[in-house]
Short mmCIF file of C-alpha atoms and ligand atoms in Angstrom, two decimals:
data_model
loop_
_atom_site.label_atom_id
_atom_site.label_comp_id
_atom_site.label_asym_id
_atom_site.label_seq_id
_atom_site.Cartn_x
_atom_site.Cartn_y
_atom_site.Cartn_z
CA UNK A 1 0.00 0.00 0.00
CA UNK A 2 1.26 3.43 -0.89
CA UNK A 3 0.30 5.30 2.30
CA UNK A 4 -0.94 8.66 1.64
CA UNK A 5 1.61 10.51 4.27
CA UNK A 6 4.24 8.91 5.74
CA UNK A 7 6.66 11.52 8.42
CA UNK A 8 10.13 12.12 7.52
CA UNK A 9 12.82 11.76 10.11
CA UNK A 10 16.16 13.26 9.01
CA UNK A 11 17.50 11.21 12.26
CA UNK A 12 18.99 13.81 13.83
CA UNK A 13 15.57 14.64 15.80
CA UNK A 14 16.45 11.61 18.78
CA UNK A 15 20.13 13.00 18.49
CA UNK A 16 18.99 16.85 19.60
CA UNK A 17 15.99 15.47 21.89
CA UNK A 18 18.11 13.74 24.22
CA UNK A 19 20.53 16.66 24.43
CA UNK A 20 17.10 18.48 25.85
CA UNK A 21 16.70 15.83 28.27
CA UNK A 22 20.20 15.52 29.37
CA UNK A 23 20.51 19.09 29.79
CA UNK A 24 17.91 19.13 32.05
CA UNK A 25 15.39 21.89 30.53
CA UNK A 26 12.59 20.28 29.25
CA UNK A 27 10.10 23.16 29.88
CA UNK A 28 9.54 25.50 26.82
CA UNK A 29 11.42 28.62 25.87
CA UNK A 30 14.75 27.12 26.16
CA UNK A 31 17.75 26.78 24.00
CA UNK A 32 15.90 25.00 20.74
CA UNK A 33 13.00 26.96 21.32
CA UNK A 34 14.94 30.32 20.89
CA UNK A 35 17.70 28.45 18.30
CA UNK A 36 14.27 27.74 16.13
CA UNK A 37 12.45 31.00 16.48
CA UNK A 38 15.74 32.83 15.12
CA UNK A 39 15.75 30.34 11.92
CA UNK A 40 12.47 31.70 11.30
CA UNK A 41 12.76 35.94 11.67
CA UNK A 42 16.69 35.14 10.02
CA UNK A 43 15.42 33.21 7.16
CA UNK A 44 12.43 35.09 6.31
CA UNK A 45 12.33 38.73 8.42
CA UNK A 46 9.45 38.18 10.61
CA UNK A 47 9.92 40.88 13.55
CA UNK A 48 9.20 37.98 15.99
CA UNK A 49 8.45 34.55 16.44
CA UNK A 50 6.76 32.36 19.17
CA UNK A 51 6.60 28.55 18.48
CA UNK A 52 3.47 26.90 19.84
CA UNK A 53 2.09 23.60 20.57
CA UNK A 54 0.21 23.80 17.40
CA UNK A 55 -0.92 26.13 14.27
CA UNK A 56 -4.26 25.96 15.81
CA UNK A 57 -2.74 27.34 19.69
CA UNK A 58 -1.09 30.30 17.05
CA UNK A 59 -4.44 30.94 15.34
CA UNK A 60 -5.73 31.16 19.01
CA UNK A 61 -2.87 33.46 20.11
CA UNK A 62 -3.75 35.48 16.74
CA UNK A 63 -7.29 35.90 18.05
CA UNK A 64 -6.37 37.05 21.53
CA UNK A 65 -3.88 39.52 19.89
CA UNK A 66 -6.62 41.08 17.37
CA UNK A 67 -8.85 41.78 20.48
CA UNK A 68 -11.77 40.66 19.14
CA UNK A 69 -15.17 39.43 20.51
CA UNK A 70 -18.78 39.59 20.74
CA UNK A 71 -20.03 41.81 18.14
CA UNK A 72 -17.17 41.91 15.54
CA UNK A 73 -17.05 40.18 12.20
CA UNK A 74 -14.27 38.40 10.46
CA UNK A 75 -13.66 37.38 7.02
CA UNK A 76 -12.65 33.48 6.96
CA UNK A 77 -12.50 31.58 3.75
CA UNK A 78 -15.13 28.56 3.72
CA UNK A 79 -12.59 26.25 2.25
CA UNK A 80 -10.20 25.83 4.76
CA UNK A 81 -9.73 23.60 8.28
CA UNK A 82 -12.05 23.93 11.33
CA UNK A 83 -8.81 25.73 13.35
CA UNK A 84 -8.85 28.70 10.71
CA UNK A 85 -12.78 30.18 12.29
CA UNK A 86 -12.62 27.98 15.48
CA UNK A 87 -9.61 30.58 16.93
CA UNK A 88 -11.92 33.62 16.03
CA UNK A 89 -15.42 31.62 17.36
CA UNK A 90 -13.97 31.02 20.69
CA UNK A 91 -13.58 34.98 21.08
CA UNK A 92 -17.01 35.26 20.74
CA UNK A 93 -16.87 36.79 16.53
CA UNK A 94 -19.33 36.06 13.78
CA UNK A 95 -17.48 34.47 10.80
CA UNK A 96 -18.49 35.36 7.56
CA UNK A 97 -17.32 33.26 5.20
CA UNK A 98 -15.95 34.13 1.62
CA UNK A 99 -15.70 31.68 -1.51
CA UNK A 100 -12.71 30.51 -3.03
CA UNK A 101 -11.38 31.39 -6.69
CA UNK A 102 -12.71 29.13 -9.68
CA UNK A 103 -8.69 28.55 -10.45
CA UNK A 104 -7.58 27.52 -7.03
CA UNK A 105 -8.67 27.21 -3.63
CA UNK A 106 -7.63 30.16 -2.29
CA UNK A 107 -9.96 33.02 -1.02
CA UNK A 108 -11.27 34.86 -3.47
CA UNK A 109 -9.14 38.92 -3.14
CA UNK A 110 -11.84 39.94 -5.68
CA UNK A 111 -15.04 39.13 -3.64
CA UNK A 112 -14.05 40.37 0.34
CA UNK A 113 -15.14 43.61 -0.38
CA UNK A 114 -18.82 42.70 -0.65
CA UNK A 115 -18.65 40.91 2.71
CA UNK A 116 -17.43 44.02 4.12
CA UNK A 117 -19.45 46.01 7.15
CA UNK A 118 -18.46 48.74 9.87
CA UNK A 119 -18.33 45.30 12.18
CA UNK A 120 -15.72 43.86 10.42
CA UNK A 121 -12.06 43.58 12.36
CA UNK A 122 -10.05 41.14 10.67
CA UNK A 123 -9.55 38.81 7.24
CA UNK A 124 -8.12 35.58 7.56
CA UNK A 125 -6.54 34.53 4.25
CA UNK A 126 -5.16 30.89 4.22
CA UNK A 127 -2.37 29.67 1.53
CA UNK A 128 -4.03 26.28 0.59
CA UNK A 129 -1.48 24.10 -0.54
CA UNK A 130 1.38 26.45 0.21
CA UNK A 131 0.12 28.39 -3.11
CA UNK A 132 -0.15 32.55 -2.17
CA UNK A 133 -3.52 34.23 -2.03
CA UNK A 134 -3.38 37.74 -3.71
CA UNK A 135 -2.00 39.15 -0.78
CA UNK A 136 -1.43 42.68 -2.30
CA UNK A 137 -5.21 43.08 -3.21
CA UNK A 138 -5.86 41.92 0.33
CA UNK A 139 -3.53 44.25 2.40
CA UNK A 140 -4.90 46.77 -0.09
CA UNK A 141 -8.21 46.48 0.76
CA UNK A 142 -7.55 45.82 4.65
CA UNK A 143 -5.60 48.70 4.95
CA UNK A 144 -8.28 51.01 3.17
CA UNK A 145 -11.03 49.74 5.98
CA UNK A 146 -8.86 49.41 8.90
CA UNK A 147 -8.72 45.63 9.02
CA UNK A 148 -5.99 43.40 10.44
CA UNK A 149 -4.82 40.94 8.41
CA UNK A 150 -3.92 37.01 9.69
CA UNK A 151 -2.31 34.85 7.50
CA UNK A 152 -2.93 30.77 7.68
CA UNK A 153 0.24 29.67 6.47
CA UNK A 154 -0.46 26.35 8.32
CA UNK A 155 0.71 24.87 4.95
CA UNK A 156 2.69 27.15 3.43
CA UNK A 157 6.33 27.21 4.86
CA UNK A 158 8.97 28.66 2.47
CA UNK A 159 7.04 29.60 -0.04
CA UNK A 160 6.51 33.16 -1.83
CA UNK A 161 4.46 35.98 -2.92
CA UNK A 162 6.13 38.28 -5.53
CA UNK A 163 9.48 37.29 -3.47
CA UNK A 164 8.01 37.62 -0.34
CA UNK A 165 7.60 35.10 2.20
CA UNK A 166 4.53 33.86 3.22
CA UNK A 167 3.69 34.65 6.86
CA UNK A 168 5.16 37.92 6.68
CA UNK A 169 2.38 39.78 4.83
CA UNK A 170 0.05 40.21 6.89
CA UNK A 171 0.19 41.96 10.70
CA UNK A 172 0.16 38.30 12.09
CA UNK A 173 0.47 34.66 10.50
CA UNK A 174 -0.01 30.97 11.91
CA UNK A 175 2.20 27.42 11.14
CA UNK A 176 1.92 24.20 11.32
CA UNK A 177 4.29 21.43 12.06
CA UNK A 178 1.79 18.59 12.22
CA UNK A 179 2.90 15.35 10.91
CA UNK A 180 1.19 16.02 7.56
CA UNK A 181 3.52 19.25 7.00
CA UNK A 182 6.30 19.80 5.29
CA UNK A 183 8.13 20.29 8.51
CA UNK A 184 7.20 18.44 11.47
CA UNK A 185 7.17 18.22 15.64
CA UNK A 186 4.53 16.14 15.55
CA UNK A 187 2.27 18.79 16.89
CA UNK A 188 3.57 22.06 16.52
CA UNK A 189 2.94 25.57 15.07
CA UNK A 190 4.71 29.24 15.04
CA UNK A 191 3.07 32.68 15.36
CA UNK A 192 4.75 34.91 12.85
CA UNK A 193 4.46 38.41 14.31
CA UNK A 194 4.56 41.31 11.46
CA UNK A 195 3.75 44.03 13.55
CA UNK A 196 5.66 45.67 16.24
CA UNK A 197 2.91 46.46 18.78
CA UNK A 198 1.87 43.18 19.26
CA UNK A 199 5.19 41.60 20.38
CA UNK A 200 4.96 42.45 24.08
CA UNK A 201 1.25 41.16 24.11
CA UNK A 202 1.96 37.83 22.09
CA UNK A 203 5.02 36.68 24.71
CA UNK A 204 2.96 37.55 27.86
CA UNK A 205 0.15 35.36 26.02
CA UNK A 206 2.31 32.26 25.61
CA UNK A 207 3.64 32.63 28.97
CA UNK A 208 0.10 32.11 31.21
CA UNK A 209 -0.67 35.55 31.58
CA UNK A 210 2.97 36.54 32.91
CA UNK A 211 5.34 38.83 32.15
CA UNK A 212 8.19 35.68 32.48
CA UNK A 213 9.84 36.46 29.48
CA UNK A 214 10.79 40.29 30.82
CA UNK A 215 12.12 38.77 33.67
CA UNK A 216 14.23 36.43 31.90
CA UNK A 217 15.99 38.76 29.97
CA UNK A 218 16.28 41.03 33.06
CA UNK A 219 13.70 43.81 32.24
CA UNK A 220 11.90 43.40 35.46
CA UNK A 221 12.93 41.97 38.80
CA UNK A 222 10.30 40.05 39.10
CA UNK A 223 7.38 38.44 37.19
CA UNK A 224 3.48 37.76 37.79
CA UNK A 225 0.42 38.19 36.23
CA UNK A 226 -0.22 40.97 34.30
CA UNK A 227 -2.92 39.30 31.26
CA UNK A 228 -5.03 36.84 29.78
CA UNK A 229 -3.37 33.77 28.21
CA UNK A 230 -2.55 30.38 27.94
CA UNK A 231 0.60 27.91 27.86
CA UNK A 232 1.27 28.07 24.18
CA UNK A 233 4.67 27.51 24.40
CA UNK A 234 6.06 23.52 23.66
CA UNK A 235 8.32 21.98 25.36
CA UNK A 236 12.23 21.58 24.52
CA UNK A 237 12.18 18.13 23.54
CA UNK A 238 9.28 19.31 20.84
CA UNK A 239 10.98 22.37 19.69
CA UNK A 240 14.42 19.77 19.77
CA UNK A 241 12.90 17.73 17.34
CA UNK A 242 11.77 20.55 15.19
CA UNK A 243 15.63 21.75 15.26
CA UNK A 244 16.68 18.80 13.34
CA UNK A 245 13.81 19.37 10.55
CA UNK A 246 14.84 23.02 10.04
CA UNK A 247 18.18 21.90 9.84
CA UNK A 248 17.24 19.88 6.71
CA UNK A 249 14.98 21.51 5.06
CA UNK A 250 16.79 22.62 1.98
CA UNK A 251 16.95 18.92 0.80
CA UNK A 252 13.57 18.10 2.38
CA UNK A 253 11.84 20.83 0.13
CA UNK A 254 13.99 19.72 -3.04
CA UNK A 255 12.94 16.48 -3.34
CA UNK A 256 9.04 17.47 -2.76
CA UNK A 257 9.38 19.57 -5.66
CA UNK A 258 11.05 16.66 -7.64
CA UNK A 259 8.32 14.85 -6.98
CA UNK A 260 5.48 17.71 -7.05
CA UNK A 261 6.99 18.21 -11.07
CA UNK A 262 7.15 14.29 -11.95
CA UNK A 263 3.09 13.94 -11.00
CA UNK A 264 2.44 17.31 -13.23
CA UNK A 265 4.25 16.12 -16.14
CA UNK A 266 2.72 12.66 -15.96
CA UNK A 267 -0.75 14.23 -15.33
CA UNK A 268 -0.62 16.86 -18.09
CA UNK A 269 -2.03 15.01 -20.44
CA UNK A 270 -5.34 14.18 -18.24
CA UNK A 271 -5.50 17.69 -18.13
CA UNK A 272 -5.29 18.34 -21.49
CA UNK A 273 -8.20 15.81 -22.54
CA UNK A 274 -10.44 17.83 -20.42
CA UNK A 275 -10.64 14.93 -17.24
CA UNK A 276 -9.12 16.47 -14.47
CA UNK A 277 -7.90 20.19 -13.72
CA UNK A 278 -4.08 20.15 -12.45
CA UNK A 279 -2.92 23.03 -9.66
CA UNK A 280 -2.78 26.18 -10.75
CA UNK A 281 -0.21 28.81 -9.43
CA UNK A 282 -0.41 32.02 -10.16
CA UNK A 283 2.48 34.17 -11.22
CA UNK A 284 2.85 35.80 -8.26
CA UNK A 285 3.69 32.48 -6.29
CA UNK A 286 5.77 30.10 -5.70
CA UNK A 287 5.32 26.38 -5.06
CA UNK A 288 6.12 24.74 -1.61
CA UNK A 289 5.24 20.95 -2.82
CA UNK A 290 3.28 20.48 0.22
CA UNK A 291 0.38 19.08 -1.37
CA UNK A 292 -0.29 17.41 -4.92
CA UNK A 293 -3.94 17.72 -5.81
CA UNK A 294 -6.33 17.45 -8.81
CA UNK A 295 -9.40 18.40 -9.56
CA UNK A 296 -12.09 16.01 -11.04
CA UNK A 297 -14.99 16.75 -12.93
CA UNK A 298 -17.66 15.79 -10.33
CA UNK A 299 -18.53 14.20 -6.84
CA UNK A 300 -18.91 10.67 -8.60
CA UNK A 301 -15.38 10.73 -10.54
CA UNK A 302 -13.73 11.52 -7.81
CA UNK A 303 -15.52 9.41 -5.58
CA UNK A 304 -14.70 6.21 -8.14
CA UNK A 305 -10.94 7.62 -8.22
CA UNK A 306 -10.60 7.16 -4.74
CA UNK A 307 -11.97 3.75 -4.42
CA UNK A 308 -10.12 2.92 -7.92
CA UNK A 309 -6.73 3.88 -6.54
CA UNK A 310 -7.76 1.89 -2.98
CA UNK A 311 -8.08 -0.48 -4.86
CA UNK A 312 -4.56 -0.55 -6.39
CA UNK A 313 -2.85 -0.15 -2.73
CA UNK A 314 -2.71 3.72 -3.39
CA UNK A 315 -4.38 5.89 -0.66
CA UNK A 316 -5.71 9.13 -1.91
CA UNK A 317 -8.00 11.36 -0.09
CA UNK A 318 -10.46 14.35 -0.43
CA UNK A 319 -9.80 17.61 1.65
CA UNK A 320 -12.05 20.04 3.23
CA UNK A 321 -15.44 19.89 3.31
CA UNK A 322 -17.43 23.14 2.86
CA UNK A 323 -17.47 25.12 6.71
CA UNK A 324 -20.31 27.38 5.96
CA UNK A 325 -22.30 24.10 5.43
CA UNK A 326 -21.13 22.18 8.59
CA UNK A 327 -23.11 21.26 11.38
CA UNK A 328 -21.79 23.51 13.92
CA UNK A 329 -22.23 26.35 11.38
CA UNK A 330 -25.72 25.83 10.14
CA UNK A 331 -26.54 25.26 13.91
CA UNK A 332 -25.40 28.61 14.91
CA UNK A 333 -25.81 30.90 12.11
CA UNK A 334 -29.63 31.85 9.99
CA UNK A 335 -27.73 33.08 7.06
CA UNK A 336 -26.06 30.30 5.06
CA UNK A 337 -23.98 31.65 1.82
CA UNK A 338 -24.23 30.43 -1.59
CA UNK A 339 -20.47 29.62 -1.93
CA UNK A 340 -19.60 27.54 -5.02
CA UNK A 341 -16.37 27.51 -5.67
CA UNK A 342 -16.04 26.29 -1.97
CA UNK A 343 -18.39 23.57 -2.81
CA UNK A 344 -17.01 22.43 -5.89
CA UNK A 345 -13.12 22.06 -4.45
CA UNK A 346 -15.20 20.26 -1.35
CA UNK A 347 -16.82 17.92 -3.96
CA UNK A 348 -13.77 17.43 -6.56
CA UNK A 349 -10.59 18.05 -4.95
CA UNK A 350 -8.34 14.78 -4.45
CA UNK A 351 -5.07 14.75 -3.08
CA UNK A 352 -2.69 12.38 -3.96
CA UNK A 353 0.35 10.71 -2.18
CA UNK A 354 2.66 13.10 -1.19
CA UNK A 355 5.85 13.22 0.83
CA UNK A 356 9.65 12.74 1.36
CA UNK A 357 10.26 9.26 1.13
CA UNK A 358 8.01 8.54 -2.26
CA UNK A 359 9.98 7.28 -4.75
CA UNK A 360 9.77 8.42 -8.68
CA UNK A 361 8.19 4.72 -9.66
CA UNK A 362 5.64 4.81 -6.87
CA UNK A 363 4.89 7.83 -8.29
CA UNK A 364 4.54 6.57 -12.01
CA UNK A 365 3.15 4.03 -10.80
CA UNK A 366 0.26 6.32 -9.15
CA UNK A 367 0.09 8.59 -12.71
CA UNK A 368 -0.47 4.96 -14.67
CA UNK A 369 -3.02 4.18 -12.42
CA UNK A 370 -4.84 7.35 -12.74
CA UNK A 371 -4.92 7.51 -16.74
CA UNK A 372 -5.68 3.72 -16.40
CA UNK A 373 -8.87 4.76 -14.24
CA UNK A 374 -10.08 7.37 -16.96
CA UNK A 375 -9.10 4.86 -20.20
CA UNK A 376 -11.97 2.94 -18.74
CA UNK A 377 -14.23 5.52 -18.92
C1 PLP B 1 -5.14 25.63 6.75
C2 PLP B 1 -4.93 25.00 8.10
N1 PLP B 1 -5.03 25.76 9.22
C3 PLP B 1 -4.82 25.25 10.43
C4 PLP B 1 -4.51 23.91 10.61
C5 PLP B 1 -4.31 23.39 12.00
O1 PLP B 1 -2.97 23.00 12.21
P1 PLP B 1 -2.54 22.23 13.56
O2 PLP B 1 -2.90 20.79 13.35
O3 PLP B 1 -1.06 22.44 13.64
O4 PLP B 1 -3.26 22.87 14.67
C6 PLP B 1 -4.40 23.08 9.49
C7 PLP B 1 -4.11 21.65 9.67
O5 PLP B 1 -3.88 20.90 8.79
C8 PLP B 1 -4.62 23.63 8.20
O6 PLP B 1 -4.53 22.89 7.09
#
């Protein structure tokens, strides 16, 4: 069976997580914690960097920072995962969800306007596959009504917009290093923090409330509780592990994008005859490899594909299914949007086996299967 994920271990992560443990500072905020928060604002110029236990703990964090609640609106694309609303849901906001573009997943830059009112305080915009959302039409329009601006970059580590790195666009931005990512911890996640003013804020929020990082670097003389927050923060042998992924990530991201190409020029001919639309990205971004996905022409292809492929000992699977439509939404909320682009990725979208340790003839042998499934047709 060709698994459809399957984590990468460069084998340097037990090598660097026993150093934590030997050390003896297993808590968070320690030596890998602060050795992987500089990879990040070196590598890519955020202004700061918090890892957390999770993208979904960032998006949280995010929230708290925007100081929103009860009253105030914000902008979520439908197609994304639960985390993306959740963070902004358990502050109390209405979500108002926005469709996705016909050409790719991503939130449609053309069509936030509309959703628009004096109670809106913030647009989420998430990079689906790692693949840029029109992020100078967004900060455009944020910026001419006053929004804030959070980016989901949950799957979109080192890649671009027009040269710039994803994450640090917006005033705030959200990782993940779940096993599925690029990059993993197992669980894990960074906030990427854009904006000056919200530094001081952020730390006190991943420290309980406290003001513990201050005292650590001998601003105050002593520490206690000063705000809302939560422990956000992961431990050392986490952050350890994540060490020895950054570490590799050069070659990691290489031989994704090997891979990414070899499916798109075996798949190009599909395309071509009109049975399945291949990922589009736009000039203005780069690709990351975290995901290969197609497109089929309807709920019953793709449905067959699947089961076609299972059937083959290749396990593909379908992503997101449509939030505004979800139970917890259409429980809550009167109002239900007509979104179809949303619905149409939720019904067609397929994403196929992708990750380090593929090989190039598991992958041909995935694109034979594929055109084998549509010969029959
Ligand atoms: C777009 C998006 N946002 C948020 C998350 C949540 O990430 P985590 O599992 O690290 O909380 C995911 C998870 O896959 C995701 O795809």
């Amino acid at each position: 069976m060709i698994p459809f994920n399957k984590p990468y271990l460069t084998g340097k992560e037990a090598h660097y997580m026993y150093q934590a443990v030997y050390t003896g500072k297993l808590s968070g905020n320690g030596v890998f914690t602060k050795k992987c928060q500089q990879f990040f604002e070196e590598k890519y110029g955020f202004k700061k960097t918090l890892l957390t236990t999770s993208c979904t703990d960032a998006l949280e964090m995010c929230a708290l920072l925007c100081e929103v609640g009860p009253g105030d609106e914000v902008i979520v694309p439908s197609y994304t995962f639960v985390s993306s609303a959740l963070a902004f849901v358990r502050q109390g906001c209405k979500i108002i969800f926005a469709d996705s573009m016909a050409s790719n997943p991503n939130i449609d830059a053309e069509k936030i306007e509309a959703l628009i009112t004096p109670k809106t305080k913030v647009i989420v915009c998430v990079h689906y596959a790692g693949v840029a959302c029109d992020m100078d039409r967004i900060m455009e329009i944020a910026n001419r009504h006053h929004l804030l601006v959070v980016e989901d970059a949950a799957q979109a580590i080192d890649s671009y917009y027009k040269g710039r790195p994803l994450g640090t666009i917006g005033h705030l931005s959200a990782f993940s290093f779940h096993e599925t990512k690029n990059i993993i911890a197992g669980e894990g996640g960074l906030l990427g923090i854009n904006d000056e003013r919200f530094i001081r804020r952020a730390e006190i929020l991943w420290e309980k409330g406290t003001n513990r990082s201050e005292f650590f670097r001998g601003e105050v003389n002593k520490y206690g509780w000063v705000d809302t927050g939560s422990s956000f923060l992961p431990s050392e042998v986490v952050s350890a592990f994540l060490w020895a992924q950054l570490e590799s990530m050069e070659g990691i991201q290489n031989k994704r994008k090997m891979l990414w190409e070899r499916y798109y020029e075996g798949l190009q001919p599909l395309a071509e005859k009109g049975f399945v639309q291949l990922p589009q990205i736009p000039d203005y971004a780069t690709n990351n490899a975290h995901m290969f996905y197609l497109v089929c022409r309807n709920l019953e292809e793709r449905t067959g594909l699947i089961q076609y492929l299972k059937e083959h000992d290749v396990l593909s699977v379908f992503h997101y299914l449509s939030l505004h439509k979800s139970e917890y939404y259409t429980s809550h909320n009167t109002n239900i949007p007509d979104l179809p682009n949303c619905d149409m990725y939720a019904d067609c979208l397929v994403r196929l086996p992708m990750y380090y340790e593929l090989t190039v003839d598991e992958v041909d042998r995935i694109i034979n299967w594929i055109s084998s499934y549509y010969s029959v047709k």
